[in-house]
Coordinates of C-alpha atoms in Angstrom, one line a residue:
X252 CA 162.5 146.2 124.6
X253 CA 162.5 142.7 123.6
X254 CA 165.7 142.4 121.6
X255 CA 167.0 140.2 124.0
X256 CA 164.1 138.3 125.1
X257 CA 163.8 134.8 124.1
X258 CA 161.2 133.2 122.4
X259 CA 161.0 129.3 123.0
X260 CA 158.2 127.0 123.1
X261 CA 155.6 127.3 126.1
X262 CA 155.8 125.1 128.6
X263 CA 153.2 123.4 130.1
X264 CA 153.7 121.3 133.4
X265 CA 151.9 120.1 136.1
X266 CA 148.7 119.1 135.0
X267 CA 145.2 119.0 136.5
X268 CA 143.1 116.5 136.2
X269 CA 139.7 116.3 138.2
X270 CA 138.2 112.5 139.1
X271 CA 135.1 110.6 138.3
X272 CA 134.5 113.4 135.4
X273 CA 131.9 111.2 134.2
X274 CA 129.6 111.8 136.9
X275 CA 129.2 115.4 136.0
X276 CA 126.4 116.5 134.5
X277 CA 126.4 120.4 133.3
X278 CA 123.6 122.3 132.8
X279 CA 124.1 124.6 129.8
X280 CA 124.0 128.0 130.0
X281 CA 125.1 130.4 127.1
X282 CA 125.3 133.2 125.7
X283 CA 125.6 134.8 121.5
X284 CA 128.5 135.6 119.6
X285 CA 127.8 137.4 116.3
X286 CA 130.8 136.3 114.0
X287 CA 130.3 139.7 111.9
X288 CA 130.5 142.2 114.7
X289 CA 133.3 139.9 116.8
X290 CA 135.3 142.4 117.8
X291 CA 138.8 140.7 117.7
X292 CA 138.3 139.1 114.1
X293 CA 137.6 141.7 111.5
X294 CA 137.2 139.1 108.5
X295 CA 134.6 136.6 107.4
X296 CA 130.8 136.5 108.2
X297 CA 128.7 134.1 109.9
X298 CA 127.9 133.3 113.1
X299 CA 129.7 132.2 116.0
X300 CA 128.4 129.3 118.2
X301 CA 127.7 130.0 121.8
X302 CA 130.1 129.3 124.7
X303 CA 128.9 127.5 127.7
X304 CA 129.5 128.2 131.2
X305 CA 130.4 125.7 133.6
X306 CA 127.3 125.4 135.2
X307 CA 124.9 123.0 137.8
X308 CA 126.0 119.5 138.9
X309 CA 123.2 117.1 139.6
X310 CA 124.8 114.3 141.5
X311 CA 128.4 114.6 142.3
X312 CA 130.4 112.7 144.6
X313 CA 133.5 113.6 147.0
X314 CA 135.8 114.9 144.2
X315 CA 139.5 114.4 145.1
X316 CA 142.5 116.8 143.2
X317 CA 145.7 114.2 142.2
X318 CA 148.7 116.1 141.4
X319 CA 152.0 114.4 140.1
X320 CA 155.2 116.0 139.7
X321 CA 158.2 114.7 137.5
X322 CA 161.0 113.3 139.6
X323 CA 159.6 113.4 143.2
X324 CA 158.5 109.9 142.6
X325 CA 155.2 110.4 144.9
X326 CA 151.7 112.2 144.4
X327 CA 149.6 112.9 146.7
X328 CA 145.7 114.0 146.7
X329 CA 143.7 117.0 148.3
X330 CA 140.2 116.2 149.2
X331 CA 137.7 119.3 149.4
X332 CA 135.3 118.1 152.2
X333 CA 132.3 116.3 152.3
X334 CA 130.0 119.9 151.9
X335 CA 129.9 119.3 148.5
X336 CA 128.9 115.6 148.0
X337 CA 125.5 116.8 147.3
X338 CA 125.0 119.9 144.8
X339 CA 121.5 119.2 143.8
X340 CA 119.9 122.5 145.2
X341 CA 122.8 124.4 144.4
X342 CA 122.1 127.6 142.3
X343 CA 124.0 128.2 139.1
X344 CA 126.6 130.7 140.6
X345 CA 127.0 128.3 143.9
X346 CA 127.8 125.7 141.5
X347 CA 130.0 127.8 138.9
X348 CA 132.0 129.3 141.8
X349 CA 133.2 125.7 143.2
X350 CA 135.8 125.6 140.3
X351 CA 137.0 128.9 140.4
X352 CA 137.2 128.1 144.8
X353 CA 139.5 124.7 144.1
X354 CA 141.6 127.4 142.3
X355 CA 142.2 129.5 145.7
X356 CA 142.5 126.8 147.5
X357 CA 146.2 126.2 148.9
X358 CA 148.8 124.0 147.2
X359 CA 150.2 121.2 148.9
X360 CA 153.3 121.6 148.7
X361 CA 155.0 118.4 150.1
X362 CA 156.8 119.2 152.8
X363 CA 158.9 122.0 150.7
X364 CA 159.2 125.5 151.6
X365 CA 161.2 128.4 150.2
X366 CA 165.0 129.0 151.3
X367 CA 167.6 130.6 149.2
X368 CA 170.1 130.3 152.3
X369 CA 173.3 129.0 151.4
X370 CA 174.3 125.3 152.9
X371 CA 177.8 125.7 152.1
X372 CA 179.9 125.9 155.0
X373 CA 182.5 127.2 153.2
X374 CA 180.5 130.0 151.9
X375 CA 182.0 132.8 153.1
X376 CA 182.1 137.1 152.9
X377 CA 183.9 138.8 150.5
X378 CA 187.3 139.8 151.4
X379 CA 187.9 143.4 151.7
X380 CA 189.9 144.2 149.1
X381 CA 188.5 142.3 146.1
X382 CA 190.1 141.5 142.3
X383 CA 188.6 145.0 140.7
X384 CA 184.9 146.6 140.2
X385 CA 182.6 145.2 138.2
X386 CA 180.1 147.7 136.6
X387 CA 177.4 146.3 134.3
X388 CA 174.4 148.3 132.2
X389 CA 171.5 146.5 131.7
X390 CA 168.8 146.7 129.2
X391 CA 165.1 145.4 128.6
X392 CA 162.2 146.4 130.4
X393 CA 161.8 146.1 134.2
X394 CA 161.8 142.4 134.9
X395 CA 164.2 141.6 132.3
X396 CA 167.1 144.5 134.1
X397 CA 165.8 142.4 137.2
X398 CA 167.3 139.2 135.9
X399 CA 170.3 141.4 134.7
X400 CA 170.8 142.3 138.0
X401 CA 170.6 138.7 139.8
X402 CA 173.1 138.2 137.1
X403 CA 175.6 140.8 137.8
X404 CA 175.5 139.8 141.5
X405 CA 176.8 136.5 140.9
X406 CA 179.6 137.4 138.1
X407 CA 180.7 140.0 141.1
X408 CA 180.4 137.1 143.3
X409 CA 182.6 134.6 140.7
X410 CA 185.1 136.9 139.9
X411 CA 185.2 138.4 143.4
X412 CA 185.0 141.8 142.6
X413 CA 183.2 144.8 144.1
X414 CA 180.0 146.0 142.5
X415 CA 178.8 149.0 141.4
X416 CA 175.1 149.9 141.7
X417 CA 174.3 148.7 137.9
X418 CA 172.7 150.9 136.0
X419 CA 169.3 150.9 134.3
X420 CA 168.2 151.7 131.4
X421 CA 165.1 153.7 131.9
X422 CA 165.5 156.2 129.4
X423 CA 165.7 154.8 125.8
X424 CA 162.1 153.7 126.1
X425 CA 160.7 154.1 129.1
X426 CA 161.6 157.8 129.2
X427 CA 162.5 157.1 132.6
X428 CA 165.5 158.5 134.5
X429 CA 164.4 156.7 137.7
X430 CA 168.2 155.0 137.5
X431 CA 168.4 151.6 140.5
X432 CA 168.2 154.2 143.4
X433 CA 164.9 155.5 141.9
X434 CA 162.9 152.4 142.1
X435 CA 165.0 149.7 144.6
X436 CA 165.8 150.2 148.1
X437 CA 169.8 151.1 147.7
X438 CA 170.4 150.1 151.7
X439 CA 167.9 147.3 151.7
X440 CA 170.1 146.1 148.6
X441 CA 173.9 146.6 150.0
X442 CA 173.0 145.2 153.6
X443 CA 171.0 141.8 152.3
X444 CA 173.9 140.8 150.0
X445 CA 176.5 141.9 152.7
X446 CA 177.9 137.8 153.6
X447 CA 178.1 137.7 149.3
X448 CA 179.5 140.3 147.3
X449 CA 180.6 143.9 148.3
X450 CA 178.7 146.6 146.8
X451 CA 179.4 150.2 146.5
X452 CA 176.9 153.3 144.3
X453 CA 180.0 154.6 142.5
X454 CA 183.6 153.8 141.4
X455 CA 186.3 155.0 144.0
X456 CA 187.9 158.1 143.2
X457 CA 191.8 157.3 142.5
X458 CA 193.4 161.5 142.3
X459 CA 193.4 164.1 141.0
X460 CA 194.1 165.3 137.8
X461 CA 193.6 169.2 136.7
X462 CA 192.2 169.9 139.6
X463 CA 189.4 167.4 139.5
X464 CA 189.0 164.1 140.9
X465 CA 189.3 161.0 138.6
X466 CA 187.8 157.3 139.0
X467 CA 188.8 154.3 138.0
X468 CA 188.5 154.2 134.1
X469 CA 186.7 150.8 133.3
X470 CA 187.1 148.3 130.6
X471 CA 184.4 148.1 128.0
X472 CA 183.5 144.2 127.3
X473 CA 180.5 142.0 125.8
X474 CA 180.2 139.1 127.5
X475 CA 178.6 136.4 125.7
X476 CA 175.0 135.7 125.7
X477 CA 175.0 132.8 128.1
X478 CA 178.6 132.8 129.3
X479 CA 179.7 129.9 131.7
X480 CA 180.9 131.0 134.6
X481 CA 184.3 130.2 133.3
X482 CA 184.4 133.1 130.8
X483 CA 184.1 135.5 133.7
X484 CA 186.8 133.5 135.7
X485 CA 189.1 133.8 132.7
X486 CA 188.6 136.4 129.9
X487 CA 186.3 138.9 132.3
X488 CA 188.8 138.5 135.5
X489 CA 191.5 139.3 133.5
X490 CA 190.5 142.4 132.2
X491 CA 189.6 143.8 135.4
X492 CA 193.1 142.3 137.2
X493 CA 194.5 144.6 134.3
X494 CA 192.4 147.9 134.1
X495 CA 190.9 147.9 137.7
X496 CA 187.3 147.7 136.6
X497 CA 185.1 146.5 133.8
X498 CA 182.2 147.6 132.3
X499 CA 180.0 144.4 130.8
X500 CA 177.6 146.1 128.4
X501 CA 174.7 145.0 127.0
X502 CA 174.4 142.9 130.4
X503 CA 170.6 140.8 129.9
X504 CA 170.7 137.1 129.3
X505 CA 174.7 137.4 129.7
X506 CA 175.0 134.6 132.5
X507 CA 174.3 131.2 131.4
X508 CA 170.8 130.4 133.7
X509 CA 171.5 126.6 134.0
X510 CA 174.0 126.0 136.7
X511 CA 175.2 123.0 138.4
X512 CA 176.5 124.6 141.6
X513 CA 173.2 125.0 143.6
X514 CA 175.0 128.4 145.9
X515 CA 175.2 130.2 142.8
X516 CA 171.4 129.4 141.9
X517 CA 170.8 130.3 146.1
X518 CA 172.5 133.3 145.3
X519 CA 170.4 134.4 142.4
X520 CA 167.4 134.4 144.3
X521 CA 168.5 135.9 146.9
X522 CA 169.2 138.9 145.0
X523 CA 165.7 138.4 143.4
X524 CA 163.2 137.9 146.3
X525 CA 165.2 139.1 149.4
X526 CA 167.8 141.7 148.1
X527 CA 165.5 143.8 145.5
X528 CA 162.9 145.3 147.2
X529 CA 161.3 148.7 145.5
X530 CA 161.6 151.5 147.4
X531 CA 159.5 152.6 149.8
X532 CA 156.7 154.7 148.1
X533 CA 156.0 151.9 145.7
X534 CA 155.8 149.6 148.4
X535 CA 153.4 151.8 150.2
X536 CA 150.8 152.6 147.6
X537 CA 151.1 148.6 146.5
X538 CA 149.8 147.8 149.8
X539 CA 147.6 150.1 149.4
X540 CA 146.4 149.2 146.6
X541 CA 146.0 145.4 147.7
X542 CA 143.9 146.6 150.8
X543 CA 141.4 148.6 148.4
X544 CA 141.1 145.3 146.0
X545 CA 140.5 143.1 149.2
X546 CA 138.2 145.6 151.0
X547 CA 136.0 143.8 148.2
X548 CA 137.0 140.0 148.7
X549 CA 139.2 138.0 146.9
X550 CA 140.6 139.3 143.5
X551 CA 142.1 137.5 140.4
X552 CA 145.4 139.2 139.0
X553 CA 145.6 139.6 135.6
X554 CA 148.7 140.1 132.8
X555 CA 147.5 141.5 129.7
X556 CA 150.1 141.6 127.2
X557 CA 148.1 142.8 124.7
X558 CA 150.4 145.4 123.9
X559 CA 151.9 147.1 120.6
X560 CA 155.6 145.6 120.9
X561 CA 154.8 142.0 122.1
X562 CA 152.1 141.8 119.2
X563 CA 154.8 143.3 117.0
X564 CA 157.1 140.8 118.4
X565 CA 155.3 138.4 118.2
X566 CA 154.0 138.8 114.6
X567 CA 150.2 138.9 115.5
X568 CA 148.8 141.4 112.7
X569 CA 146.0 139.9 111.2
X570 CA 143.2 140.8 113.0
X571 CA 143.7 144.6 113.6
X572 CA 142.7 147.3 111.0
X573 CA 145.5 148.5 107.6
X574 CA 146.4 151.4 109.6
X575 CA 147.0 149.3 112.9
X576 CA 148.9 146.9 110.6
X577 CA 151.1 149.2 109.7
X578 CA 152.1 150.6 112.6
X579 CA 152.4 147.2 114.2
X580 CA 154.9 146.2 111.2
X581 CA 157.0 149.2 111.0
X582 CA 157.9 149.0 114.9
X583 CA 158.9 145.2 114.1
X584 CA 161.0 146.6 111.2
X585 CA 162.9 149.5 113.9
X586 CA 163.1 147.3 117.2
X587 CA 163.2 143.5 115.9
X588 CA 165.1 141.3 113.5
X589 CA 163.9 140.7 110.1
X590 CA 161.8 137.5 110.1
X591 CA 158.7 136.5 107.8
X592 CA 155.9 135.9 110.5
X593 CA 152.5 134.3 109.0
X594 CA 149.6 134.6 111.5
X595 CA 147.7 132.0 111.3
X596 CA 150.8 129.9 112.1
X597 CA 151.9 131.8 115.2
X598 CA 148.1 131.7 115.8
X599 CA 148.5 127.7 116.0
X600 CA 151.7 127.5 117.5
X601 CA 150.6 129.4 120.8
X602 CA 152.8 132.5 119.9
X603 CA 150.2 134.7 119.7
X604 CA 148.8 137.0 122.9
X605 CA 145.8 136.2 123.6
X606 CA 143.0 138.9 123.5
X607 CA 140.8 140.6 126.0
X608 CA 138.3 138.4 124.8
X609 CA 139.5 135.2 124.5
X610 CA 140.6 135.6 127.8
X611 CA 136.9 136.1 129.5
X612 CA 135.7 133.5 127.9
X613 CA 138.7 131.2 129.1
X614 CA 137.9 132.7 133.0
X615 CA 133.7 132.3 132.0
X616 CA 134.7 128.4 131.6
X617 CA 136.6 128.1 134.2
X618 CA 133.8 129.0 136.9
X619 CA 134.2 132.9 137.0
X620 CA 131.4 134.9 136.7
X621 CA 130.0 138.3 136.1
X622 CA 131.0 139.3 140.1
X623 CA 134.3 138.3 139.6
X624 CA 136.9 140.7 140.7
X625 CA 139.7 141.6 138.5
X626 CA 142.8 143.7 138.4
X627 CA 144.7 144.3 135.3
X628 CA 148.6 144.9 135.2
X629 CA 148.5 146.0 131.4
X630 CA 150.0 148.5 129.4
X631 CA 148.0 150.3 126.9
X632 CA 146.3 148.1 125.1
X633 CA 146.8 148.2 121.5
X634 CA 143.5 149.0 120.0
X635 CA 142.3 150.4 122.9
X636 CA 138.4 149.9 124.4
X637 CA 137.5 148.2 120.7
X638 CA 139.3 145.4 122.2
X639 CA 138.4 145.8 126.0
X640 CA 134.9 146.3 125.9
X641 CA 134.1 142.4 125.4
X642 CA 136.4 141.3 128.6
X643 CA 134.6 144.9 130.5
X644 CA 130.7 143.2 129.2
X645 CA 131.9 139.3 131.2
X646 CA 134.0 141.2 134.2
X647 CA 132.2 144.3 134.9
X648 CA 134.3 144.4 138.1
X649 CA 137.6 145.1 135.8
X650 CA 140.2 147.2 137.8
X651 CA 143.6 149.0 137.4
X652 CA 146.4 151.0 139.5
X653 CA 144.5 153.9 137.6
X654 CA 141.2 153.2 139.0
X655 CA 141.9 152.2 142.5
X656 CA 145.2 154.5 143.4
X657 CA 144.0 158.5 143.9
X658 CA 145.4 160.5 141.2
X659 CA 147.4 162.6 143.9
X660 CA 148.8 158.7 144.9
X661 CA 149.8 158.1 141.4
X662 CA 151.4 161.5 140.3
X663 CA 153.7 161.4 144.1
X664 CA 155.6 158.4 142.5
X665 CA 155.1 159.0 138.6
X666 CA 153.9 155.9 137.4
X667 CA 154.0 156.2 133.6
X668 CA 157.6 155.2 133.9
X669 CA 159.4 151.6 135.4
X670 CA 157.9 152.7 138.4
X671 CA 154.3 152.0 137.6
X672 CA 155.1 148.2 136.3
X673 CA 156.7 147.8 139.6
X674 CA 152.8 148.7 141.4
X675 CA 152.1 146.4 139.0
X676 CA 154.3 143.9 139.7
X677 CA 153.7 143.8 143.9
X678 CA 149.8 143.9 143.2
X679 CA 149.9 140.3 141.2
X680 CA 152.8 139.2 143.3
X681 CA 150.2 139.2 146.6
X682 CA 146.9 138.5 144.0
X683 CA 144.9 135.7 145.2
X684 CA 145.2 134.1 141.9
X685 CA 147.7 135.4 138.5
X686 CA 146.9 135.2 135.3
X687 CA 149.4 135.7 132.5
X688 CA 148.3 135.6 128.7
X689 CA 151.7 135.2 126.9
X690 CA 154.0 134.3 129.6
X691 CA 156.9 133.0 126.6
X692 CA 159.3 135.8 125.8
X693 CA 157.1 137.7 128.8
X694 CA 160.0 138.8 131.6
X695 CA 157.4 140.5 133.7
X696 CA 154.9 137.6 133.8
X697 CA 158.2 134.5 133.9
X698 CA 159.4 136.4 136.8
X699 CA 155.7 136.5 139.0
X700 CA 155.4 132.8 138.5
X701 CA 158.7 132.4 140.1
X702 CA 158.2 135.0 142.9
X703 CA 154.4 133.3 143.7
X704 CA 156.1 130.2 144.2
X705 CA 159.1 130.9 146.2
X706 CA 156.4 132.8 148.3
X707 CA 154.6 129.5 149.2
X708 CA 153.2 128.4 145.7
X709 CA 150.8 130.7 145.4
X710 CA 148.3 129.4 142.2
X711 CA 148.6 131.0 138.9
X712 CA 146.6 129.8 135.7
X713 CA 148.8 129.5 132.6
X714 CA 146.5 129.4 129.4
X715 CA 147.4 126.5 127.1
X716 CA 147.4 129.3 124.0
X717 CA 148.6 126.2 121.8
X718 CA 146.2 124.0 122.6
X719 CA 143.1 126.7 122.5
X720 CA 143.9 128.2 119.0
X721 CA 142.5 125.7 116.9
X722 CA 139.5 125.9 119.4
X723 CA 139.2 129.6 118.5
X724 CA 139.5 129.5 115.2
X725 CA 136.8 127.1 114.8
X726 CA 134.6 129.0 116.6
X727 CA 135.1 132.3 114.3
X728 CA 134.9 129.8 111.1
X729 CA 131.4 128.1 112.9
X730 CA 132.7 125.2 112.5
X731 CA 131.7 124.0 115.9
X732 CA 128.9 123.6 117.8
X733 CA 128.2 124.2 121.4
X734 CA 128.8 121.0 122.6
X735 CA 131.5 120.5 121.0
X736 CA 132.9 124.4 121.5
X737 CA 132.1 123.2 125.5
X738 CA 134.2 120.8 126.1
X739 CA 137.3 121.2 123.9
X740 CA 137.9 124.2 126.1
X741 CA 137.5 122.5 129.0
X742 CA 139.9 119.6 127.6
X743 CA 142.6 122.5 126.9
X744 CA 142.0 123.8 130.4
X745 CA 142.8 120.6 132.0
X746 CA 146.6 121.7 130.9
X747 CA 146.5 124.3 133.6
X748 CA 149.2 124.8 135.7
X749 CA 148.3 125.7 139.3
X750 CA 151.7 125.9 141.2
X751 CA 153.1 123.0 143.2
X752 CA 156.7 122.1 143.2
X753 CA 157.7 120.4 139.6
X754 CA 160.5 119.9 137.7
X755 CA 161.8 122.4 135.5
X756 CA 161.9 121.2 132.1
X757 CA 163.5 123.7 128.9
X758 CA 162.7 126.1 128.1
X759 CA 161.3 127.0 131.0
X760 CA 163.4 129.6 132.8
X761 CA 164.9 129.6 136.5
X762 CA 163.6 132.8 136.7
X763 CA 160.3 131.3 136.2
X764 CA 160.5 128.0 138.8
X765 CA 163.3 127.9 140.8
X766 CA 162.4 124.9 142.1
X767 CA 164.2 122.9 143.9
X768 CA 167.5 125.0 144.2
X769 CA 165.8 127.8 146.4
X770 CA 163.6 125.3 148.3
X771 CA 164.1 123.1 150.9
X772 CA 163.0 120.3 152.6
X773 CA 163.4 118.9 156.3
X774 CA 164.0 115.3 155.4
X775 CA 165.1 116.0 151.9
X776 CA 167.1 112.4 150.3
X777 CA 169.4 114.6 149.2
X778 CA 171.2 116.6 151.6
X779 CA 171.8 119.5 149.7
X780 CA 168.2 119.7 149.8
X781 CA 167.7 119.7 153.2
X782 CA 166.6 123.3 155.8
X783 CA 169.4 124.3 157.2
X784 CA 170.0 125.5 160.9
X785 CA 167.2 123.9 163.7
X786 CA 164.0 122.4 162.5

């Protein structure tokens, strides 16, 4: 659910710009778009103008990538070779495919590298006998319990308590009684966080009353959203001095993400990318998975949030039929606060997902063509193939869990519940190249860009939805033509981010760049910063 999920402005860092643009020279190459039959827009006639494909350079010379990033006060530049100084006899794919290669090509990453080890010396184990138990029950969808989880770590850690396995919740919409044991590794989890909190599966049993064993009867609390640590050092610690344990529920977004001591951001991800690790089964047919998609060549990773309660959520109602409409506004009216949301205006603002459709013709102009191999971590697309069928006609090659697990594979594990997001989740985590399409308020897709990074800045493309809006929208109107269609999207595409370290600027989320806390740096200025243990 997305009651919790926040819904601040996209961020967009890290930009790319490519040299000596003015030497390229594109030859077009095209393709229709009816206005009337457009399958996303279901208002207005007329015709659409045609999109061009990035397509053959004449006369090109050595093109070098500059990347700057905020606060390292450097920048440094990639060169790709001296193979492609000459592209005259190229053929159009050859040519189309050298900007979708610069994409898979590694990031520099200036002498940084991921390590959530603590550089505290005074970071020590938890005692043995602790202040209480903490329990916590989170709530959201998988990626969004995650965060709860890195959370309830660290509150264990501050308050110095013991903590109970926290519990999911799989069952109110997911239909999913799975519970942590049924999609983490339980050991995995208890041993990795060993030299930080203590962790037990179930409260301690404390007598016996009636003739039947009784536990530890905890304390109900709401923490604040955002606490400071020092509401769980005061009001929190208290309680649990008092009753013996606590119970913090709701527990998502309860733990303020912006912290100053750098061991409790250390902390977090090592909960995230060490500590949870999905049990074994999931694991397995992941890797699977990945083999099958590679078996073919490189593969492209895509997040389709295209999906009835992030359109809901996000107010995007327009362009479906009255029936879809409706159903679309009366699951805002049960799940969601009560807000007046015009379309057009989310449209503009970026806050809209972007479609199936918008999002081949995005890849088309960014150098990927026709052979392109896809995977798709989706949900069920609202609208269904009305709305897949264009992105299915530019990437024939689309595939999903569905279509490269066995069906014996799938039902052994049950993927329909939090387990199949997690198969998901692993497949874009080791994709070549990730994709979200509405990475705001999107836990799933805030939390890949953050694992890709930490697992050596791995590239993902983040759509500028903001600044390719009014570019759609004056394609369905016909107000523009080719030419200019061609190179506005390019302009908005020059917004991509492609990984890299960079500063963290709001609202982006931790979750989403941990960058520099969990990274580190031999010869770092600061020495905080710095690897610890030999070089």
């Amino acid at each position: 659910m997305l009651k919790e999920r926040s819904a601040g402005e996209d961020q967009r860092t890290a930009p790319l710009k490519a040299r000596n643009a003015e030497n390229e020279h594109f030859e077009e190459k095209s393709w229709s778009i009816k206005m009337k039959g457009l399958t996303r827009r279901q208002t207005g006639p007329g015709v659409v103008f045609l999109l061009c494909v990035v397509s053959m350079v004449s006369h090109m010379r050595q093109e070098k990538l500059k990347f700057t990033f905020m606060n390292l006060g450097s920048s440094f530049e990639v060169g790709h070779g001296n193979e492609h100084n000459s592209l005259t006899h190229l053929t159009y794919q050859e040519t189309t495919q050298l900007v979708a290669d610069r994409l898979r090509s590694s990031t520099p990453s200036l002498g940084w590298r991921s390590s959530a080890a603590s550089r505290n010396p005074e970071w020590s184990p938890p005692p043995e006998r602790t202040n209480g138990y903490l329990l916590v029950r989170c709530n959201g969808g998988l990626n969004q319990q995650r965060g709860a989880i890195c959370n309830a770590v660290l509150a264990a850690r501050i308050m110095n308590a013991t903590l109970v396995l926290p519990a999911l919740d799989t069952n109110s919409f997911w239909h999913d009684k799975s519970g942590f044991s049924g999609i983490y590794d339980v050991r995995h989890f208890i041993t990795s966080l060993a030299n930080d909190v203590k962790v037990v599966t179930t409260l301690p049993l404390v007598g016996v009353v009636y003739k039947q064993h009784r536990r530890i009867k905890p304390f109900q609390l709401r923490p604040p959203r955002n606490a400071l640590p020092n509401w769980y050092e005061t009001v929190a610690l208290a309680k649990m001095k008092e009753h013996g344990a606590i119970l913090l529920s709701p527990f998502s977004h309860r733990l303020a993400e912006e912290l100053d001591n750098l061991d409790y951001q250390r902390l977090r991800c090592r909960v995230n990318y060490h500590a949870l690790r999905f049990r074994e089964d999931v694991m397995s047919l992941s890797s699977k998975i990945v083999a099958r998609l590679r078996a073919e060549g490189q593969f492209l990773a895509i997040h389709l949030r295209f999906e009835m309660d992030m359109l809901a959520f996000a107010g995007c109602t327009d362009i479906f039929t009255v029936a879809e409409q409706a159903m679309l506004v009366k699951y805002r009216m049960e799940n969601f606060a009560e807000k007046t949301l015009h379309y057009t205006d989310r449209r503009l603002i970026g806050k809209c997902p972007l479609t199936p459709e918008e999002v081949g013709l995005i890849l088309r102009a960014l150098g990927y063509d026709n052979s392109t191999h896809i995977y798709i971590a989706a949900g069920d697309i609202f609208g269904g193939e009305r709305f897949m069928d264009p992105l299915r006609k530019f990437f024939p090659r689309l595939k999903t869990r569905k279509t490269v697990a066995t069906a014996d594979e799938l039902n052994r594990i049950s993927t329909e519940g939090l387990l199949g997001p997690a198969v998901d989740y692993m497949v874009c985590l080791l994709s070549d190249i990730f994709m979200p399409t509405f990475e705001g308020p999107s836990n799933f897709a805030n939390n890949l860009l953050g694992h890709r990074l930490y697992n050596g800045f791995h590239k993902s493309i983040i759509p500028d939805r903001r600044a390719l809006a009014p570019i759609f929208m004056k394609m369905e109107e016909g107000s523009l033509d080719q030419g200019e269609f061609k190179e506005r999207v390019k302009a908005a595409m020059r917004t991509t981010l492609v990984a890299g370290p960079h500063t963290r600027v709001e609202p982006e989320s931790f979750y989403t760049n941990p960058w520099p806390e969990c990274f580190c740096k031999p010869h770092a200025a600061r020495k905080s910063y710095q690897c610890p243990g030999p070089i």
